Backbone as numpy.savetxt, mean C-alpha at the origin, in Angstrom:
# Nx Ny Nz CAx CAy CAz Cx Cy Cz
6.83 3.85 13.08 6.00 5.04 13.08 6.87 6.29 13.08
6.22 7.44 12.94 6.99 8.67 12.82 7.43 9.24 14.17
6.80 8.77 15.26 7.18 9.20 16.60 7.15 10.72 16.76
6.12 11.35 16.22 5.98 12.79 16.37 4.82 13.05 17.31
4.89 14.13 18.05 3.91 14.40 19.08 2.70 15.17 18.56
2.85 15.87 17.43 1.71 16.57 16.85 0.87 15.60 16.04
-0.26 16.08 15.55 -1.16 15.23 14.78 -1.46 15.93 13.45
-0.49 15.90 12.53 -0.61 16.67 11.28 -1.70 16.17 10.35
-2.21 14.96 10.57 -3.25 14.42 9.70 -4.62 14.44 10.37
-4.75 15.19 11.43 -6.05 15.32 12.09 -7.09 15.84 11.10
-8.24 15.20 11.08 -9.29 15.58 10.15 -9.22 14.87 8.82
-8.17 14.09 8.59 -8.01 13.34 7.35 -8.52 11.91 7.54
-8.93 11.31 6.44 -9.41 9.93 6.45 -8.60 9.11 5.47
-8.20 7.92 5.90 -7.32 7.07 5.08 -7.94 5.69 4.88
-7.63 5.10 3.74 -7.93 3.69 3.47 -6.61 2.98 3.24
-6.39 1.91 3.98 -5.18 1.09 3.82 -5.62 -0.31 3.45
-5.28 -0.76 2.24 -5.65 -2.11 1.84 -4.60 -3.10 2.32
-5.05 -4.31 2.58 -4.14 -5.33 3.08 -3.51 -4.93 4.40
-4.33 -4.46 5.33 -3.81 -3.83 6.56 -3.82 -4.73 7.77
-4.03 -6.02 7.59 -4.15 -6.89 8.75 -2.81 -7.27 9.36
-1.71 -7.08 8.62 -0.40 -7.49 9.15 0.72 -6.72 8.47
1.92 -6.90 8.95 3.16 -6.39 8.38 3.07 -4.89 8.02
3.50 -4.53 6.83 3.60 -3.12 6.47 2.24 -2.44 6.52
1.20 -3.10 6.05 -0.13 -2.49 6.07 -0.57 -2.13 7.47
-0.37 -3.03 8.39 -0.72 -2.76 9.79 0.09 -1.60 10.34
1.39 -1.60 10.09 2.25 -0.52 10.59 1.84 0.83 10.02
1.45 0.87 8.75 1.02 2.12 8.14 -0.29 2.59 8.76
-1.23 1.68 8.94 -2.51 2.05 9.56 -2.29 2.66 10.94
-1.41 2.06 11.73 -1.14 2.58 13.07 -0.41 3.92 13.00
0.52 4.05 12.06 1.23 5.32 11.91 0.32 6.45 11.50
-0.61 6.17 10.60 -1.57 7.19 10.18 -2.44 7.61 11.36
-2.86 6.63 12.15 -3.67 6.94 13.33 -2.89 7.79 14.33
-1.63 7.45 14.53 -0.80 8.22 15.44 -0.67 9.66 14.98
-0.68 9.86 13.67 -0.57 11.21 13.12 -1.92 11.92 13.07
-2.98 11.25 13.52 -4.28 11.91 13.65 -5.33 11.50 12.65
-4.98 10.67 11.66 -5.96 10.29 10.63 -6.90 9.20 11.12
-8.14 9.26 10.67 -9.06 8.14 10.84 -8.75 7.12 9.74
-8.95 5.84 10.05 -8.45 4.81 9.14 -9.49 3.73 8.88
-9.74 3.46 7.61 -10.46 2.25 7.23 -9.42 1.16 7.04
-9.56 0.10 7.82 -8.61 -1.01 7.82 -9.21 -2.14 6.98
-8.54 -2.48 5.88 -9.08 -3.46 4.94 -8.31 -4.77 4.98
-9.03 -5.85 4.77 -8.44 -7.16 4.51 -9.40 -7.92 3.61
-8.89 -8.93 2.95 -9.78 -9.71 2.08 -10.73 -10.57 2.89
-10.20 -11.27 3.91 -11.07 -12.15 4.67 -10.66 -12.38 6.12
-9.50 -11.89 6.55 -9.01 -12.17 7.90 -9.62 -11.20 8.91
-10.90 -11.41 9.22 -11.63 -10.47 10.06 -11.01 -10.34 11.45
-10.63 -11.44 12.06 -10.10 -11.37 13.43 -8.84 -10.49 13.48
-7.95 -10.68 12.53 -6.72 -9.88 12.51 -7.00 -8.42 12.24
-7.88 -8.14 11.29 -8.13 -6.75 10.93 -8.92 -6.02 12.01
-9.78 -6.73 12.72 -10.48 -6.13 13.85 -9.49 -5.76 14.96
-8.48 -6.61 15.14 -7.46 -6.30 16.15 -6.69 -5.04 15.78
-6.38 -4.87 14.49 -5.69 -3.66 14.05 -6.58 -2.45 14.27
-7.85 -2.57 13.97 -8.78 -1.46 14.18 -8.82 -1.05 15.65
-8.78 -2.01 16.54 -8.76 -1.69 17.97 -7.48 -0.95 18.34
-6.37 -1.33 17.72 -5.12 -0.61 17.97 -5.21 0.83 17.47
-5.85 1.02 16.32 -6.04 2.36 15.78 -6.85 3.21 16.76
-7.93 2.64 17.27 -8.77 3.37 18.23 -8.00 3.69 19.50
-7.11 2.77 19.89 -6.29 3.01 21.07 -5.35 4.19 20.92
-5.09 4.59 19.67 -4.23 5.74 19.40 -5.04 7.03 19.26
-6.35 6.94 19.53 -7.18 8.14 19.53 -7.82 8.48 18.20
-7.75 7.57 17.24 -8.36 7.81 15.93 -9.59 6.92 15.76
-10.44 7.31 14.85 -11.58 6.45 14.51 -11.13 5.37 13.54
-11.77 4.21 13.63 -11.43 3.10 12.73 -12.69 2.38 12.30
-12.68 1.93 11.06 -13.75 1.09 10.56 -13.09 -0.05 9.79
-13.70 -1.22 9.85 -13.19 -2.42 9.19 -14.01 -2.70 7.95
-13.34 -3.09 6.87 -14.03 -3.49 5.65 -13.33 -4.71 5.06
-14.07 -5.77 4.84 -13.56 -6.95 4.16 -14.01 -6.93 2.72
-13.16 -7.42 1.83 -13.56 -7.48 0.43 -12.39 -7.78 -0.48
-12.70 -8.19 -1.68 -11.72 -8.52 -2.70 -11.48 -7.29 -3.56
-10.25 -6.79 -3.56 -9.96 -5.55 -4.30 -10.02 -5.74 -5.82
-10.15 -6.97 -6.29 -10.29 -7.21 -7.73 -11.75 -7.22 -8.17
-12.67 -7.10 -7.22 -14.10 -7.14 -7.52 -14.67 -5.74 -7.37
-15.20 -5.20 -8.45 -15.65 -3.81 -8.47 -16.70 -3.53 -7.40
-17.63 -4.46 -7.21 -18.68 -4.25 -6.22 -18.11 -4.21 -4.81
-17.11 -5.06 -4.53 -16.47 -5.05 -3.21 -15.76 -3.73 -2.96
-15.05 -3.23 -3.98 -14.33 -1.97 -3.83 -15.31 -0.82 -3.59
-16.42 -0.82 -4.30 -17.43 0.22 -4.09 -17.95 0.18 -2.66
-18.15 -1.02 -2.14 -18.64 -1.18 -0.77 -17.61 -0.71 0.25
-16.32 -1.00 -0.01 -15.25 -0.58 0.89 -15.20 0.94 0.99
-15.26 1.60 -0.15 -15.14 3.06 -0.13 -16.43 3.73 0.32
-17.56 3.06 0.14 -18.80 3.58 0.71 -18.74 3.53 2.22
-18.12 2.48 2.75 -17.96 2.38 4.21 -17.10 3.52 4.74
-16.04 3.88 4.00 -15.20 5.01 4.40 -15.98 6.31 4.34
-16.78 6.46 3.30 -17.58 7.68 3.15 -18.62 7.79 4.26
-19.26 6.67 4.57 -20.28 6.68 5.62 -19.66 7.01 6.98
-18.47 6.48 7.24 -17.83 6.66 8.55 -17.14 8.00 8.69
-16.48 8.44 7.61 -15.59 9.60 7.71 -15.97 10.76 6.79
-16.90 10.54 5.90 -17.30 11.60 4.98 -16.54 11.60 3.67
-15.55 10.73 3.52 -14.75 10.66 2.30 -13.38 10.10 2.57
-12.50 10.22 1.58 -11.15 9.67 1.66 -10.14 10.73 1.24
-9.10 10.91 2.05 -8.02 11.84 1.73 -6.71 11.12 1.41
-6.55 9.89 1.92 -5.31 9.14 1.76 -5.65 7.71 1.39
-4.97 7.18 0.38 -5.10 5.77 0.01 -3.73 5.15 -0.04
-3.55 4.03 0.64 -2.33 3.25 0.55 -2.70 1.90 -0.08
-2.27 1.71 -1.33 -2.55 0.47 -2.06 -1.49 -0.57 -1.70
-1.77 -1.32 -0.65 -0.82 -2.29 -0.12 -1.20 -3.74 -0.44
-2.45 -4.00 -0.78 -2.89 -5.38 -1.00 -2.10 -6.02 -2.14
-1.67 -7.26 -1.92 -0.86 -7.96 -2.94 -0.88 -9.45 -2.67
-0.54 -10.21 -3.69 -0.26 -11.64 -3.56 1.19 -11.83 -3.93
1.97 -12.39 -3.02 3.40 -12.57 -3.28 3.66 -14.05 -3.60
3.09 -14.46 -4.72 3.15 -15.87 -5.11 4.48 -16.21 -5.78
4.72 -17.49 -5.97 5.96 -17.95 -6.58 5.70 -19.20 -7.40
6.26 -19.23 -8.61 6.15 -20.41 -9.47 7.15 -20.29 -10.60
7.86 -21.39 -10.96 8.72 -21.35 -12.13 7.90 -20.93 -13.35
8.49 -20.12 -14.22 7.73 -19.53 -15.30 7.07 -20.57 -16.20
7.78 -21.65 -16.52 7.21 -22.66 -17.41 6.14 -23.50 -16.74
6.01 -23.39 -15.43 4.95 -24.09 -14.71 3.82 -23.14 -14.31
3.98 -21.86 -14.60 3.00 -20.86 -14.21 1.78 -20.96 -15.13
0.61 -21.08 -14.53 -0.61 -21.14 -15.33 -1.14 -19.73 -15.59
-2.03 -19.64 -16.56 -2.65 -18.36 -16.82 -3.45 -17.89 -15.60
-4.04 -18.86 -14.89 -4.77 -18.50 -13.67 -3.83 -17.94 -12.61
-2.63 -18.52 -12.48 -1.62 -17.99 -11.56 -1.29 -16.54 -11.93
-1.02 -16.33 -13.21 -0.65 -15.01 -13.71 -1.75 -13.99 -13.44
-2.94 -14.34 -13.86 -4.05 -13.39 -13.73 -4.42 -13.15 -12.27
-4.37 -14.20 -11.46 -4.72 -14.03 -10.06 -3.80 -13.07 -9.33
-2.50 -13.17 -9.63 -1.52 -12.32 -8.97 -1.56 -10.90 -9.50
-1.55 -10.76 -10.82 -1.55 -9.41 -11.40 -2.86 -8.68 -11.10
-3.95 -9.43 -10.97 -5.24 -8.79 -10.68 -5.24 -8.10 -9.33
-4.75 -8.79 -8.31 -4.75 -8.20 -6.97 -3.88 -6.95 -6.95
-2.70 -7.04 -7.54 -1.76 -5.92 -7.48 -2.18 -4.77 -8.39
-2.50 -5.07 -9.64 -2.79 -4.00 -10.62 -4.27 -3.63 -10.70
-5.13 -4.63 -10.88 -6.55 -4.32 -10.93 -7.02 -3.71 -9.61
-6.48 -4.25 -8.51 -6.85 -3.71 -7.20 -6.44 -2.27 -7.05
-5.23 -1.93 -7.48 -4.77 -0.54 -7.41 -5.60 0.36 -8.31
-5.97 -0.15 -9.49 -6.81 0.63 -10.41 -8.17 0.93 -9.78
-8.84 -0.12 -9.30 -10.19 0.06 -8.75 -10.19 0.92 -7.50
-9.23 0.68 -6.61 -9.18 1.46 -5.37 -8.78 2.91 -5.64
-7.83 3.12 -6.55 -7.42 4.49 -6.88 -8.57 5.25 -7.51
-9.30 4.61 -8.41 -10.43 5.29 -9.05 -11.48 5.70 -8.02
-11.78 4.80 -7.10 -12.77 5.12 -6.07 -12.27 6.23 -5.16
-11.01 6.16 -4.77 -10.45 7.17 -3.88 -10.36 8.53 -4.55
-9.96 8.55 -5.81 -9.79 9.81 -6.52 -11.11 10.55 -6.69
-12.18 9.83 -6.87 -13.49 10.48 -6.96 -13.79 11.26 -5.68
-13.41 10.68 -4.55 -13.60 11.37 -3.28 -12.61 12.52 -3.12
-11.34 12.27 -3.44 -10.30 13.28 -3.26 -10.55 14.53 -4.09
-11.01 14.35 -5.32 -11.30 15.50 -6.18 -12.35 16.38 -5.52
-13.37 15.76 -4.96 -14.43 16.51 -4.31 -13.99 17.17 -3.02
-12.94 16.63 -2.38 -12.47 17.16 -1.10 -11.29 18.13 -1.26
-10.90 18.38 -2.51 -9.88 19.39 -2.76 -8.45 18.91 -2.68
-8.23 17.60 -2.73 -6.87 17.09 -2.72 -6.76 15.75 -2.03
-5.56 15.18 -2.07 -5.35 13.90 -1.43 -4.00 13.31 -1.74
-3.81 12.09 -1.26 -2.53 11.39 -1.40 -2.78 9.92 -1.69
-2.08 9.40 -2.68 -2.08 7.96 -2.95 -0.64 7.47 -2.87
-0.43 6.37 -2.16 0.87 5.71 -2.14 0.66 4.26 -2.57
1.33 3.87 -3.64 1.28 2.49 -4.13 2.48 1.72 -3.61
2.26 0.46 -3.25 3.35 -0.37 -2.75 3.90 -1.23 -3.87
5.06 -0.81 -4.38 5.75 -1.59 -5.40 6.68 -2.60 -4.75
7.82 -2.84 -5.39 8.77 -3.79 -4.83 10.05 -3.80 -5.65
11.12 -4.23 -5.00 12.42 -4.24 -5.67 12.42 -5.19 -6.87
11.58 -6.23 -6.85 11.56 -7.19 -7.96 11.20 -6.53 -9.28
10.43 -5.46 -9.25 10.06 -4.77 -10.47 11.25 -4.12 -11.15
12.33 -3.90 -10.41 13.49 -3.16 -10.90 14.72 -4.04 -11.11
14.77 -5.19 -10.45 15.92 -6.08 -10.63 15.51 -7.41 -11.26
14.19 -7.62 -11.44 13.71 -8.90 -11.93 13.55 -9.89 -10.79
12.92 -11.02 -11.11 12.67 -12.01 -10.06 12.44 -13.38 -10.67
13.36 -14.29 -10.43 13.15 -15.67 -10.86 11.94 -16.24 -10.14
11.12 -16.94 -10.88 9.95 -17.63 -10.35 8.89 -16.68 -9.81
9.04 -15.38 -10.10 8.03 -14.42 -9.66 7.77 -13.39 -10.76
7.71 -13.88 -11.99 7.51 -12.97 -13.12 6.19 -12.23 -13.02
5.16 -12.90 -12.50 3.85 -12.26 -12.38 3.90 -11.12 -11.36
4.58 -11.35 -10.23 4.69 -10.31 -9.20 5.50 -9.13 -9.72
6.68 -9.43 -10.31 7.56 -8.36 -10.79 6.87 -7.52 -11.87
6.15 -8.18 -12.76 5.47 -7.48 -13.83 4.38 -6.56 -13.29
3.61 -7.09 -12.35 2.54 -6.27 -11.77 3.09 -5.09 -10.99
4.16 -5.33 -10.23 4.76 -4.24 -9.46 5.35 -3.18 -10.40
5.91 -3.61 -11.53 6.41 -2.65 -12.52 5.26 -1.83 -13.08
4.11 -2.46 -13.27 2.94 -1.74 -13.75 2.51 -0.64 -12.80
2.71 -0.85 -11.51 2.36 0.19 -10.53 3.19 1.46 -10.72
4.41 1.30 -11.22 5.24 2.48 -11.47 4.60 3.33 -12.57
4.15 2.68 -13.64 3.49 3.41 -14.71 2.18 4.03 -14.25
1.42 3.31 -13.45 0.18 3.85 -12.91 0.45 5.07 -12.04
1.48 4.98 -11.22 1.86 6.09 -10.35 2.16 7.34 -11.15
2.99 7.22 -12.17 3.36 8.38 -12.97 2.16 8.96 -13.72
1.34 8.09 -14.26 0.19 8.56 -15.04 -0.82 9.30 -14.17
-1.11 8.75 -12.98 -2.05 9.42 -12.09 -1.47 10.71 -11.54
-0.16 10.71 -11.28 0.48 11.93 -10.79 0.31 13.06 -11.82
0.51 12.73 -13.09 0.35 13.73 -14.15 -1.09 14.21 -14.28
-2.01 13.27 -14.25 -3.40 13.60 -14.51 -4.05 14.40 -13.39
-3.59 14.17 -12.15 -4.28 14.78 -11.02 -3.44 15.81 -10.26
-2.31 16.19 -10.82 -1.46 17.18 -10.14 -2.20 18.50 -9.95
-3.00 18.89 -10.92 -3.70 20.17 -10.81 -4.92 20.09 -9.90
-5.17 18.90 -9.34 -6.27 18.74 -8.37 -5.72 18.65 -6.94
-4.46 18.99 -6.76 -3.82 18.94 -5.44 -3.74 17.51 -4.90
-3.50 16.56 -5.81 -3.40 15.14 -5.43 -2.01 14.64 -5.80
-1.32 14.07 -4.84 0.00 13.49 -5.09 -0.12 11.97 -5.16
0.69 11.38 -6.03 0.70 9.93 -6.21 2.15 9.48 -6.28
2.55 8.62 -5.36 3.92 8.10 -5.33 3.90 6.60 -5.11
5.05 5.99 -5.32 5.21 4.55 -5.15 6.38 4.30 -4.21
6.23 3.37 -3.30 7.32 2.95 -2.42 7.66 1.51 -2.78
8.95 1.25 -3.02 9.40 -0.07 -3.44 10.29 -0.68 -2.35
9.71 -1.46 -1.45 10.53 -2.10 -0.42 11.37 -3.23 -1.01
12.47 -3.50 -0.33 13.30 -4.64 -0.70 13.07 -5.79 0.26
14.12 -6.33 0.80 14.00 -7.49 1.68 13.66 -7.02 3.09
12.39 -7.18 3.45 11.90 -6.74 4.75 11.68 -7.97 5.63
12.22 -7.93 6.83 12.14 -9.07 7.74 10.80 -9.17 8.42
10.74 -10.05 9.41 9.50 -10.26 10.15 8.72 -11.42 9.59
7.65 -11.79 10.30 6.80 -12.89 9.88 6.08 -12.55 8.60
6.15 -13.45 7.62 5.56 -13.19 6.32 4.32 -14.05 6.12
3.52 -13.67 5.13 2.31 -14.42 4.82 2.66 -15.74 4.14
1.68 -16.62 4.08 1.90 -17.93 3.48 2.18 -17.85 1.99
1.79 -16.75 1.34 1.99 -16.60 -0.11 3.30 -15.93 -0.45
4.11 -15.60 0.56 5.29 -14.79 0.29 6.33 -15.50 -0.55
6.52 -16.79 -0.35 7.53 -17.52 -1.11 8.94 -17.14 -0.70
9.91 -17.75 -1.35 11.32 -17.46 -1.09 12.00 -17.20 -2.42
11.85 -16.00 -2.91 12.35 -15.67 -4.23 13.87 -15.72 -4.28
14.46 -16.37 -5.31 15.92 -16.50 -5.38 16.67 -15.18 -5.35
16.10 -14.11 -5.92 16.84 -12.85 -5.95 16.91 -12.21 -4.57
16.14 -12.75 -3.62 16.16 -12.23 -2.26 17.13 -13.00 -1.36
17.88 -13.92 -1.94 18.76 -14.75 -1.12 19.93 -13.96 -0.53
20.44 -12.98 -1.27 21.56 -12.19 -0.77 21.04 -11.03 0.08
21.88 -10.63 1.03 21.49 -9.53 1.90 21.65 -8.19 1.19
20.87 -7.19 1.61 21.10 -5.83 1.11 22.52 -5.38 1.45
23.02 -4.39 0.75 24.41 -3.98 0.96 24.64 -3.39 2.34
23.56 -3.02 3.03 23.73 -2.52 4.40 23.99 -3.65 5.39
23.89 -4.91 4.92 24.24 -6.04 5.75 23.15 -6.61 6.61
21.90 -6.23 6.37 20.80 -6.75 7.17 19.49 -6.59 6.41
18.47 -7.32 6.85 17.14 -7.12 6.30 16.55 -5.82 6.85
15.60 -5.27 6.12 14.91 -4.08 6.60 13.87 -4.45 7.65
13.47 -3.47 8.43 12.41 -3.64 9.41 11.09 -3.14 8.82
10.01 -3.74 9.25 8.68 -3.32 8.79 8.49 -1.83 9.04
8.90 -1.37 10.21 8.71 0.03 10.57 9.52 0.97 9.66
10.63 0.49 9.12 11.44 1.33 8.24 10.73 1.57 6.91
10.08 0.54 6.39 9.30 0.71 5.17 8.07 1.58 5.44
7.41 1.33 6.56 6.22 2.11 6.90 6.56 3.59 7.07
7.73 3.88 7.63 8.13 5.27 7.85 8.14 6.06 6.54
8.67 5.46 5.49 8.74 6.16 4.20 7.35 6.37 3.63
6.50 5.36 3.72 5.12 5.48 3.24 4.41 6.60 3.98
4.54 6.60 5.30 3.88 7.63 6.11 4.41 9.02 5.79
5.70 9.12 5.56 6.29 10.42 5.23 5.64 11.03 4.00
5.31 10.18 3.01 4.70 10.67 1.78 3.26 11.12 1.98
2.67 10.77 3.11 1.30 11.18 3.42 1.24 12.48 4.21
2.40 12.99 4.62 2.43 14.17 5.48 2.30 15.47 4.68
1.83 16.54 5.33 1.69 17.83 4.63 3.00 18.32 4.02
4.12 17.98 4.64 5.42 18.45 4.13 5.84 17.78 2.83
5.10 16.73 2.40 5.47 15.98 1.19 4.66 16.40 -0.03
3.98 17.54 0.02 3.08 17.91 -1.06 3.81 18.26 -2.36
5.11 18.51 -2.29 5.87 18.85 -3.50 6.44 17.61 -4.18
6.17 16.45 -3.64 6.72 15.21 -4.19 5.60 14.39 -4.82
5.71 14.11 -6.10 4.70 13.31 -6.78 5.30 12.62 -7.99
4.72 11.48 -8.36 5.17 10.72 -9.52 6.46 9.95 -9.31
6.89 9.81 -8.05 8.19 9.21 -7.76 8.07 7.78 -7.24
9.12 7.01 -7.48 9.27 5.70 -6.85 10.42 5.79 -5.86
10.12 5.55 -4.60 11.12 5.65 -3.53 11.52 4.24 -3.12
12.82 3.96 -3.19 13.32 2.62 -2.89 13.75 2.51 -1.44
13.22 1.49 -0.78 13.54 1.22 0.62 14.06 -0.22 0.65
15.29 -0.39 0.18 15.80 -1.75 -0.05 17.20 -1.97 0.47
17.71 -1.05 1.27 19.06 -1.22 1.81 20.12 -1.27 0.73
19.83 -0.66 -0.43 20.80 -0.63 -1.50 20.72 -1.81 -2.46
19.70 -2.67 -2.33 19.56 -3.77 -3.28 19.38 -3.25 -4.69
18.75 -2.08 -4.82 18.62 -1.44 -6.13 18.95 0.02 -5.95
19.85 0.52 -6.82 20.26 1.92 -6.77 20.11 2.51 -8.15
19.00 3.25 -8.42 18.74 3.79 -9.76 19.76 4.85 -10.14
């Protein structure tokens, strides 16, 4: 978290997808600490996401829980309607939902490909479109997309993940251009090898076998810090960028 005593996001409302654990959870708590109300999303892990919502409330912010599949248009509409009903709209969107699957390319099925790219890319498209409709009406906002180092260095056995994450870079730049005059910033954060307990779909990608040049894995809070920084009022001059949080695994 940012460990600041003021609440610069007081009066703001955020949606964080995939917020039941790891980076998503840390971002939801950091936003709450900074004063934002938070819609905490997960696809189906209600118990975990309810626990995160309770943590958000413990930090003095309002929280609402929404379950749904970010690849299903009706689910996304319901998620953002819940945010509108609870908070009056959306000022911040963190597109964190993803599937970190793994399969050798010649064994990868079309269903594998589409299932993974849909969550990462279709989900970001649907959620961004819903959020932007609210942000335009509220006079501005912030979107942060969660990319990954694999989009920039490649990934054996994770071509679907790397391709989808690379697509987020293009989406980030395009939305930044289109909505800059609406006081809306759009950036991408690309984490590298982040430690901690991972989901069952995370896999063990071969390109992640070596340590970052700093000699250690990153911490969840270190990735969350950069995401949160892009949501702060002081970051309004930054848009269309991809920020790498990888300990030097990729240096553009």
